[in-house]
Amino acid sequence: MEILRRAANPWGQEVWIGIGWDLMWLALILGALFTIGHAIWVRSTRGEIPAAPSDPGAASGIPERVTRHGGSARAFHWLMSVAMFALLITAFFPVAGIQFPWVTIHWVAGVALTLLVAWHVFDSSIRRDFWSMWIGRKDVAEAFAQLKDVLSGSEDGGERAGKYPIDHKMYHHATVAVGLGVIVTGLLMMVRIDTPFWPQNPYLLGDGTWGVVYVLHGLCGVALITMIMAHVYFAVRPEKLWLTRSMIKGWITRTEFLSHFDPEKWKVADAGTEVPTAGGGSGAPAGVTPTDHTTV
Amino acid sequence: MDDVEIILDAGPKTYSRRTFIKGVIAAGAAVSASGYLFRGPGLLSARPTAQGSVERLITLSVNGQQRRVDVLPHETLAMTLRYKLGLTGTKLGCDRAECGACTVLIDGVNHYSCSMLTHQVRGRQITTIEGLAAADGTLHPVQQAVVDEGGFQCAFCAPGFVMSMAAMVATNPDPTREEAAHALSGNLCRCGDYNKILNCAMRAAELSRTTA
Amino acid sequence: MAEKTIGRDIVPPDLVAKITGRARYAEDFRAEGMVFAKMLLSPMPHARVRRIDASEALRMEGVLGVLTAEDVPEVSTPSEPILTMEPVYEGEPILAVAAVDEATAAEAVERIVVDLEPLPFALDPLLSLRPDGPDARLEGNIYHIDDDVREMRTHKWAAADFDGAPEGRLPMGEPAFDWSIGDVAAGLEQADGIVEETLIHQSLTHHPMEPRSCMAYWQNGKLHVHVSTQSAARCRASLAGMLDMDMEDLVVVAEFCGGGFGSKITAHPTMAMTALLSQKVGRPVMLRVTRYEENYIGRARPGFQAWAKMGFRSDGRMTGLDLYIVQDQGPYGRSGDAFTAATVASLTYQPEHMRFRGVSVFTNTPPRSAQRAPGGAQIIGMLEPLVDKAARELGMDRVAIRRLNAPASDGWVGPNKGSLTSAYPKEALDKAAEIFGWEERIARSGQTNGTRVTGIGVGLSPFVGGSTGFDGLLVIRPDGKLYVHQGIGNLGTHSIADTARAASDLLDLAWEDVVVVWGDSARHQPWSSVQAGSQTIHAHTRANHAAATQAKRKLQEIAARDLGGSPNAYEVGDGRIFQRSNPGRGMTLARAAERAIELGGAYDGHELDEDLHAMTRASATALAGTGLVSAAKDTYPHDGSTWSWVVGMAEVAIDTETGALEIMEFTGVADCGTVVHPRSLAAQIHGGCIQGFGIARSQKWVYDPKWGVPFAKRFYTARPPGILDVPLSPRWGALDIPDPQTPVGARGIGEPPVGAGSAAITSAVADALGGECLCRTPLTTDVILAAIEGTEKPYRPLETHV
Amino acid sequence: MAMMRDMIPGFELFQPADIDDAVELLDRHGSDAWVLAGGLDSFDWFKDRIKRPKAVIELGAIGELTGIRETDDGGLEIGAMTSLADVAAHPAIRERFGLLADAAGLVATPQIRNQGTLGGNLCQDTRCWYYRSGWPCYRAGGNTCYAAAPQAMNREHCVLGASRCVAVNPADTAPAVVALDAKMVIRSRGGERVVDADDFFIGPAIDITRMTVLEPGDLLTSVRIPADWANATFYFEKVRDRVAWDFALVSVASALKVEGGTIRDVRLAVNGVAPYPMRLDMVEQAVVGQRQSEEVAANAGIMAIQRARPLRHNDYKVPLMRNLVRRALRETA
């Protein structure tokens, strides 16, 4: 299998020029194996999804619909997914033999993705709670608990999660790493193609360095194939559809909330009503409270 | 200069600069191995002949003679002529179809022998500069014309030009000077003797008309 | 009386061999057990070899040996080595492999691992002269020579020299050499009109048709080499020097040479490389040099980045010439082109005051050498359009202004104002104008016909036309024939035959009775001039005339001894030596030859003149006893330097919509003394001028500045002129005025036409563009169109190798 | 690896007797196979030791690939292996489709026209000297265009249609077949397909490593010239540095149908300005229906270069293309 593509530069020195395209197929295969494997595993280990506790009703102070994703967050997610698919298609279809003028679409989508990510970083860290994605001690405990359940095969929902379960957080951070990888290398590579922004210049970096850039871009690119496959797979799994819906509509039901989340970790209040919190005083929009992570 | 590591055998050795030792060794002619350009496949790391590929031992019709010759698949006609058949009158000036010194006639038409495979001309009539004059040494009208006009300077291009002239007079025995120039435009002369060469071409046409 | 051969067209003795395929050039020889060599060329413009691993190659079946820089004589910087551990241009040979066949050698080269450390490189002399500019050599960027010092130096100009120069004008910092005549400032002061331009001349490869292939073998202690060289005897001498061996142990076979133009004057490193590789592997070795390799190792003309300022009095007389030349030296040696250029300019225009400044900068581009009219062709092609500009400003005819400034025989040349043997450029201009029809054609200057505009150009080009002091070697054998032994080369100028005419005419022999012996050093050669710099016809008509004079005296003495009377009473004619008063009383030369052998001593070569060169002595001694042997040195008086002239006149048509240039008419007229061989002279004039056309309109180098490697290295990218790029029926003429200071009266003619051809075109193009001097060669389609359209030029003002 | 040139690496040579055998061989050897027609492009690649095919399929023995036949619709079908000399000299082509005869007659030199084939000329690779030097550029499967670098030597490169790669199509006959609405007949194991000349040549935006739609296993067998443009008014011009050998700096091919001084229909193609022979559809539409005049021609020229983007050393190609387009519409008047 070809992992790296090498070539002799004009002076006869060997340099990398990119990843071997076999890796693209490898990524596809891995993605397929994972989804299939996971599906089989779920079927064999878990029985039916544990029944949700009966709806305690409004008494619990939990609103009927718990806001999970604000409009801007959803917009970001779907725009990013469009950009991502555009990038993957323009990057890999030609390699697979489906040829069309892809370069412009690719870099435009890349620029779009970059802007979206920039906005998301700003939005999540300034306007919303940056730390909600942070993996804290509690998340680790939660992870262990889940692991224990899995091993003991215990059927009670076990430790329930905060707003973002550990697996979501881990996936998010992996995406951050890989995403930043393609974005940074991709922006560099734009210097080498004809764009309205600057004259084409292949000599910004030495050809050895360029080789590394191309290889990184390629590796991150194929990694995304696998990750996106897994992501889409989970989105369409029956027991996760409620999450997918929440990414479309923004909310989850009280029942879903209670069966999947720990109100202690993810404090919510009836939409629009004030609820006293440990932090006291300051009101917060339904969804996340400032104490989400501070109360331990 | 600093020492350079030079490995000229299986194991490394480091030489440092030394002055050239005067002296000559009587080498003489060692083992005879005049395969010249190409030898057997062993030395060429050529794969065993694939099914359906060409036979190497072929017969060429050169200057009216049938010549049996062992020709590799990737051998150019110029190399076969010069290094297998001893016909060194055909010159290699560029080996890239850019000078015409290697021009020969294939069935009377002028071609660059550096840019065709010998296997492409099996069964066709090849004429080289050596085959132009009659068996009794009588010069071809084109050659006679060159003698009459004192053509060429260094003459490395001459065999090619002469062959193109021969092709020209066969198809157009009464050319204008401009037509002659176009007929010879695939041959390069670095001495810049084009004017005299054109005089030769016109004279050649004249002679071929009278002798024809 | 036999018909004199001088002034007559003859059939060169080698012509039939050349057109029947029997002429054997270097690559046409075979030797028993011959194997093949391939060179490994540097992929970098400048690098240091850190490691060579040939073990895998040497394990290949059929690979016999590898030659590296360790196996060859060392040379001192900046001389060119045979093989190198510090390649200084892309394509320089690092090592050579010998194998039983060429394909194996090629594969072996690819399997050799050469670890190269890239070093800084310079392609453009002006960049190297910048304060922070790169040097082409680790030891510096110029080779300094004065009376007591010869050393590599780093020569830089101040930033102010560059910043101070107006956009597009050559910056002129401290020169490395200069000379002056009078006070150029004063001269320009006196001028009524001034022209000033920055001029760019490309570097270009010689590209003779025959690449410098070589076959060598050692036999019984002797080295036999079959080479492609311009100068047989002198190649043998320089190759012996290169290999540090005795000339007696060296047999050089050079019967034919497929063109040289200055690139094959004497021995070339590849000859020594082949010989040493043959020695190392103990087999005859053929190094088949390809066109691709020839581009790298085949020599080139140095490019100029120059500036010139000319002052003219209202009558057209040049009062001052200020010239600055930055020369692209290549990586080795020391090219004299810039000096010669200044000398040629001084001769052509006889300026009342002149200053020359220059610097020759090393670059990481192929080695330079003389190329037909070295320096002269560049400067004439560059300066003539400036003279036109002045003529326009002064409202003078362009022929007239040249005629006015050109020297007569009492003219001078160079910084020391040396004298001339004779010079008739004014007459040459008149004759050219007459043949070309200058008066009628000049009326068409600038006229348009559809989209084509006409330009008329003229160029006046001198070059050194001969040297002196070489030897002649003749034998009259008992077969009654005169054997003229030639040590000069045979590259198509017909000199081997034409210089022999001096002897045959003096001895009044029919041309059929003359046998020219040439090309193979085993066939005994006299010490000869290099077949270069237009020296041969002058140097060797003299040498052969001297030898023939000696032969005639010996004939007279033999006749007087046998038939009585005084030697002076005898005359030669029709193959006999006879009494003037009684022609019936005499003997055939055949008989005289027999008598010479019987008499021995000085007559048959057993006693020789003291002043002969060792090579001539050895050859004459080897021939002793074979007939009447005559060996003599040219001691004829010669005062001043000998220069020949060519006037070129051209009519061109430029398509104003495409920039396409067509040369419609051309006339070349020579002042080269006595015409020895009219048809060959015409060929030299036209051929040289066509090489000039190539310089002016198409040939060039292209280098990628980032990687320092060339692209225009094949014919279709280097673009030498083809038969459709030149006029169909060029005309020519010659003054045929004998030079008073040489017996036959003939001067050389190889070089001058190149500048004449180049200048006629650069001048005609400027004329077609309404007097705008693009002041750059080559004037390719894109350059001309950009000038017409006023779009951005395809080059920066001082840019080279584009 | 060391620079080594002018020694062809070994390969197996196949000389099939008919198209089926050839296609079968191509299919068998896949990407190891190389189709050899006249060889004037191929030998450069072999001698530079850059392309090293294992199996070379030489088409000279396939009679059905050579020759010029009349087609039922009154057009011509030219075998891909027909020599350029024969194309240039053929009476029917000269008489009815002079445009193609002119283009073929201006290729390189007589010897090259005697050996080079129409198919080979159309399918030849670009002459970009960076690419041809074996550098790892986009077209060679690498990640760089050395010719588009700010300081690159790109006098002969493109001013239009670039996409990362800025090489140009060198074929003299390409703009002619485009202007004649020719159809390219392609055979492969899968059977025969016919592609419009205009679609046959592809730019780097679509596939940066190929000049045409031909893929491994494909064989161009013939070029069909429809009757549509027979006896139209043609114009072909090739501007080059030297009259022989050189490729076009810019070339133009046009076919016009003029009635009563009005341009009824037109085809216009230029080469040497883009990675593919460029048909100027917009210019065509603009001039159709106009009276043929200097003004129309001049405007067409200006329109043709509107999107041109020259590189460092090839500004001249813009006015050159403009002027040639102008001539193509003017001088045929």
mmCIF file with all atom_site columns, N, CA and C in Angstrom, chain C residues 655-659 785 788-789, chain D residues 235 237 252 297-298 301-302 304-305 316-331:
data_model
loop_
_atom_site.group_PDB
_atom_site.id
_atom_site.type_symbol
_atom_site.label_atom_id
_atom_site.label_alt_id
_atom_site.label_comp_id
_atom_site.label_asym_id
_atom_site.label_entity_id
_atom_site.label_seq_id
_atom_site.pdbx_PDB_ins_code
_atom_site.Cartn_x
_atom_site.Cartn_y
_atom_site.Cartn_z
_atom_site.occupancy
_atom_site.B_iso_or_equiv
_atom_site.pdbx_formal_charge
_atom_site.auth_seq_id
_atom_site.auth_comp_id
_atom_site.auth_asym_id
_atom_site.auth_atom_id
_atom_site.pdbx_PDB_model_num
ATOM 1  N N  . ASP C 1 655 ? 6.297   42.077 -39.372 1.00 0.00 ? 655 ASP C N  1
ATOM 2  C CA . ASP C 1 655 ? 4.841   42.082 -39.341 1.00 0.00 ? 655 ASP C CA 1
ATOM 3  C C  . ASP C 1 655 ? 4.398   42.781 -38.061 1.00 0.00 ? 655 ASP C C  1
ATOM 4  N N  . THR C 1 656 ? 3.758   43.914 -38.210 1.00 0.00 ? 656 THR C N  1
ATOM 5  C CA . THR C 1 656 ? 3.444   44.728 -37.024 1.00 0.00 ? 656 THR C CA 1
ATOM 6  C C  . THR C 1 656 ? 2.324   44.124 -36.185 1.00 0.00 ? 656 THR C C  1
ATOM 7  N N  . GLU C 1 657 ? 1.647   43.112 -36.717 1.00 0.00 ? 657 GLU C N  1
ATOM 8  C CA . GLU C 1 657 ? 0.579   42.481 -35.926 1.00 0.00 ? 657 GLU C CA 1
ATOM 9  C C  . GLU C 1 657 ? 1.070   41.245 -35.174 1.00 0.00 ? 657 GLU C C  1
ATOM 10 N N  . THR C 1 658 ? 2.185   40.674 -35.629 1.00 0.00 ? 658 THR C N  1
ATOM 11 C CA . THR C 1 658 ? 2.672   39.450 -34.977 1.00 0.00 ? 658 THR C CA 1
ATOM 12 C C  . THR C 1 658 ? 4.098   39.590 -34.445 1.00 0.00 ? 658 THR C C  1
ATOM 13 N N  . GLY C 1 659 ? 4.807   40.601 -34.901 1.00 0.00 ? 659 GLY C N  1
ATOM 14 C CA . GLY C 1 659 ? 6.202   40.743 -34.495 1.00 0.00 ? 659 GLY C CA 1
ATOM 15 C C  . GLY C 1 659 ? 7.137   39.845 -35.288 1.00 0.00 ? 659 GLY C C  1
ATOM 16 N N  . LEU C 1 785 ? 7.205   42.339 -30.867 1.00 0.00 ? 785 LEU C N  1
ATOM 17 C CA . LEU C 1 785 ? 5.779   42.649 -30.754 1.00 0.00 ? 785 LEU C CA 1
ATOM 18 C C  . LEU C 1 785 ? 5.512   43.518 -29.526 1.00 0.00 ? 785 LEU C C  1
ATOM 19 N N  . ILE C 1 788 ? 6.289   46.972 -30.369 1.00 0.00 ? 788 ILE C N  1
ATOM 20 C CA . ILE C 1 788 ? 5.289   47.590 -31.252 1.00 0.00 ? 788 ILE C CA 1
ATOM 21 C C  . ILE C 1 788 ? 4.009   47.905 -30.478 1.00 0.00 ? 788 ILE C C  1
ATOM 22 N N  . GLU C 1 789 ? 3.575   46.957 -29.653 1.00 0.00 ? 789 GLU C N  1
ATOM 23 C CA . GLU C 1 789 ? 2.304   47.103 -28.941 1.00 0.00 ? 789 GLU C CA 1
ATOM 24 C C  . GLU C 1 789 ? 2.423   47.968 -27.696 1.00 0.00 ? 789 GLU C C  1
ATOM 25 N N  . TYR D 2 235 ? -9.146  30.185 -42.551 1.00 0.00 ? 235 TYR D N  1
ATOM 26 C CA . TYR D 2 235 ? -7.905  30.922 -42.279 1.00 0.00 ? 235 TYR D CA 1
ATOM 27 C C  . TYR D 2 235 ? -7.127  30.199 -41.189 1.00 0.00 ? 235 TYR D C  1
ATOM 28 N N  . GLU D 2 237 ? -3.249  30.501 -39.221 1.00 0.00 ? 237 GLU D N  1
ATOM 29 C CA . GLU D 2 237 ? -1.929  31.114 -39.113 1.00 0.00 ? 237 GLU D CA 1
ATOM 30 C C  . GLU D 2 237 ? -1.241  30.629 -37.845 1.00 0.00 ? 237 GLU D C  1
ATOM 31 N N  . VAL D 2 252 ? -4.063  30.325 -34.912 1.00 0.00 ? 252 VAL D N  1
ATOM 32 C CA . VAL D 2 252 ? -5.502  30.567 -35.007 1.00 0.00 ? 252 VAL D CA 1
ATOM 33 C C  . VAL D 2 252 ? -6.059  29.799 -36.199 1.00 0.00 ? 252 VAL D C  1
ATOM 34 N N  . ALA D 2 297 ? -14.072 42.631 -37.023 1.00 0.00 ? 297 ALA D N  1
ATOM 35 C CA . ALA D 2 297 ? -12.885 41.816 -36.759 1.00 0.00 ? 297 ALA D CA 1
ATOM 36 C C  . ALA D 2 297 ? -12.122 42.364 -35.551 1.00 0.00 ? 297 ALA D C  1
ATOM 37 N N  . ALA D 2 298 ? -11.956 43.687 -35.529 1.00 0.00 ? 298 ALA D N  1
ATOM 38 C CA . ALA D 2 298 ? -11.199 44.312 -34.440 1.00 0.00 ? 298 ALA D CA 1
ATOM 39 C C  . ALA D 2 298 ? -11.889 44.064 -33.100 1.00 0.00 ? 298 ALA D C  1
ATOM 40 N N  . GLY D 2 301 ? -11.414 40.600 -31.920 1.00 0.00 ? 301 GLY D N  1
ATOM 41 C CA . GLY D 2 301 ? -10.091 40.408 -31.326 1.00 0.00 ? 301 GLY D CA 1
ATOM 42 C C  . GLY D 2 301 ? -10.062 40.871 -29.881 1.00 0.00 ? 301 GLY D C  1
ATOM 43 N N  . ILE D 2 302 ? -10.637 42.032 -29.652 1.00 0.00 ? 302 ILE D N  1
ATOM 44 C CA . ILE D 2 302 ? -10.637 42.586 -28.285 1.00 0.00 ? 302 ILE D CA 1
ATOM 45 C C  . ILE D 2 302 ? -11.461 41.697 -27.358 1.00 0.00 ? 302 ILE D C  1
ATOM 46 N N  . ALA D 2 304 ? -11.951 38.554 -27.666 1.00 0.00 ? 304 ALA D N  1
ATOM 47 C CA . ALA D 2 304 ? -11.299 37.257 -27.465 1.00 0.00 ? 304 ALA D CA 1
ATOM 48 C C  . ALA D 2 304 ? -10.357 37.265 -26.266 1.00 0.00 ? 304 ALA D C  1
ATOM 49 N N  . ILE D 2 305 ? -9.743  38.413 -25.995 1.00 0.00 ? 305 ILE D N  1
ATOM 50 C CA . ILE D 2 305 ? -8.705  38.440 -24.957 1.00 0.00 ? 305 ILE D CA 1
ATOM 51 C C  . ILE D 2 305 ? -9.217  38.976 -23.629 1.00 0.00 ? 305 ILE D C  1
ATOM 52 N N  . TYR D 2 316 ? 3.015   39.329 -24.298 1.00 0.00 ? 316 TYR D N  1
ATOM 53 C CA . TYR D 2 316 ? 2.916   39.504 -25.752 1.00 0.00 ? 316 TYR D CA 1
ATOM 54 C C  . TYR D 2 316 ? 1.848   38.610 -26.374 1.00 0.00 ? 316 TYR D C  1
ATOM 55 N N  . LYS D 2 317 ? 1.536   37.491 -25.693 1.00 0.00 ? 317 LYS D N  1
ATOM 56 C CA . LYS D 2 317 ? 0.560   36.572 -26.291 1.00 0.00 ? 317 LYS D CA 1
ATOM 57 C C  . LYS D 2 317 ? -0.829  37.195 -26.365 1.00 0.00 ? 317 LYS D C  1
ATOM 58 N N  . VAL D 2 318 ? -1.086  38.159 -25.507 1.00 0.00 ? 318 VAL D N  1
ATOM 59 C CA . VAL D 2 318 ? -2.420  38.770 -25.493 1.00 0.00 ? 318 VAL D CA 1
ATOM 60 C C  . VAL D 2 318 ? -2.664  39.582 -26.769 1.00 0.00 ? 318 VAL D C  1
ATOM 61 N N  . PRO D 2 319 ? -1.802  40.566 -27.076 1.00 0.00 ? 319 PRO D N  1
ATOM 62 C CA . PRO D 2 319 ? -2.006  41.264 -28.354 1.00 0.00 ? 319 PRO D CA 1
ATOM 63 C C  . PRO D 2 319 ? -1.843  40.334 -29.552 1.00 0.00 ? 319 PRO D C  1
ATOM 64 N N  . LEU D 2 320 ? -0.972  39.345 -29.430 1.00 0.00 ? 320 LEU D N  1
ATOM 65 C CA . LEU D 2 320 ? -0.771  38.432 -30.562 1.00 0.00 ? 320 LEU D CA 1
ATOM 66 C C  . LEU D 2 320 ? -2.055  37.658 -30.846 1.00 0.00 ? 320 LEU D C  1
ATOM 67 N N  . MET D 2 321 ? -2.690  37.171 -29.784 1.00 0.00 ? 321 MET D N  1
ATOM 68 C CA . MET D 2 321 ? -3.954  36.451 -29.963 1.00 0.00 ? 321 MET D CA 1
ATOM 69 C C  . MET D 2 321 ? -5.020  37.398 -30.516 1.00 0.00 ? 321 MET D C  1
ATOM 70 N N  . ARG D 2 322 ? -5.056  38.598 -29.965 1.00 0.00 ? 322 ARG D N  1
ATOM 71 C CA . ARG D 2 322 ? -6.051  39.575 -30.436 1.00 0.00 ? 322 ARG D CA 1
ATOM 72 C C  . ARG D 2 322 ? -5.870  39.819 -31.934 1.00 0.00 ? 322 ARG D C  1
ATOM 73 N N  . ASN D 2 323 ? -4.636  40.044 -32.346 1.00 0.00 ? 323 ASN D N  1
ATOM 74 C CA . ASN D 2 323 ? -4.390  40.352 -33.756 1.00 0.00 ? 323 ASN D CA 1
ATOM 75 C C  . ASN D 2 323 ? -4.674  39.167 -34.662 1.00 0.00 ? 323 ASN D C  1
ATOM 76 N N  . LEU D 2 324 ? -4.358  37.972 -34.188 1.00 0.00 ? 324 LEU D N  1
ATOM 77 C CA . LEU D 2 324 ? -4.607  36.799 -35.031 1.00 0.00 ? 324 LEU D CA 1
ATOM 78 C C  . LEU D 2 324 ? -6.103  36.555 -35.187 1.00 0.00 ? 324 LEU D C  1
ATOM 79 N N  . VAL D 2 325 ? -6.863  36.749 -34.113 1.00 0.00 ? 325 VAL D N  1
ATOM 80 C CA . VAL D 2 325 ? -8.314  36.598 -34.224 1.00 0.00 ? 325 VAL D CA 1
ATOM 81 C C  . VAL D 2 325 ? -8.850  37.633 -35.210 1.00 0.00 ? 325 VAL D C  1
ATOM 82 N N  . ARG D 2 326 ? -8.333  38.836 -35.094 1.00 0.00 ? 326 ARG D N  1
ATOM 83 C CA . ARG D 2 326 ? -8.754  39.894 -36.023 1.00 0.00 ? 326 ARG D CA 1
ATOM 84 C C  . ARG D 2 326 ? -8.471  39.472 -37.463 1.00 0.00 ? 326 ARG D C  1
ATOM 85 N N  . ARG D 2 327 ? -7.269  38.957 -37.691 1.00 0.00 ? 327 ARG D N  1
ATOM 86 C CA . ARG D 2 327 ? -6.909  38.528 -39.050 1.00 0.00 ? 327 ARG D CA 1
ATOM 87 C C  . ARG D 2 327 ? -7.800  37.404 -39.531 1.00 0.00 ? 327 ARG D C  1
ATOM 88 N N  . ALA D 2 328 ? -8.078  36.480 -38.614 1.00 0.00 ? 328 ALA D N  1
ATOM 89 C CA . ALA D 2 328 ? -8.842  35.296 -39.012 1.00 0.00 ? 328 ALA D CA 1
ATOM 90 C C  . ALA D 2 328 ? -10.209 35.705 -39.531 1.00 0.00 ? 328 ALA D C  1
ATOM 91 N N  . LEU D 2 329 ? -10.725 36.794 -38.995 1.00 0.00 ? 329 LEU D N  1
ATOM 92 C CA . LEU D 2 329 ? -12.056 37.246 -39.429 1.00 0.00 ? 329 LEU D CA 1
ATOM 93 C C  . LEU D 2 329 ? -11.935 38.291 -40.527 1.00 0.00 ? 329 LEU D C  1
ATOM 94 N N  . ARG D 2 330 ? -10.779 38.928 -40.599 1.00 0.00 ? 330 ARG D N  1
ATOM 95 C CA . ARG D 2 330 ? -10.618 39.994 -41.583 1.00 0.00 ? 330 ARG D CA 1
ATOM 96 C C  . ARG D 2 330 ? -10.089 39.464 -42.905 1.00 0.00 ? 330 ARG D C  1
ATOM 97 N N  . GLU D 2 331 ? -8.952  38.805 -42.839 1.00 0.00 ? 331 GLU D N  1
ATOM 98 C CA . GLU D 2 331 ? -8.238  38.517 -44.084 1.00 0.00 ? 331 GLU D CA 1
ATOM 99 C C  . GLU D 2 331 ? -8.968  37.521 -44.956 1.00 0.00 ? 331 GLU D C  1
#
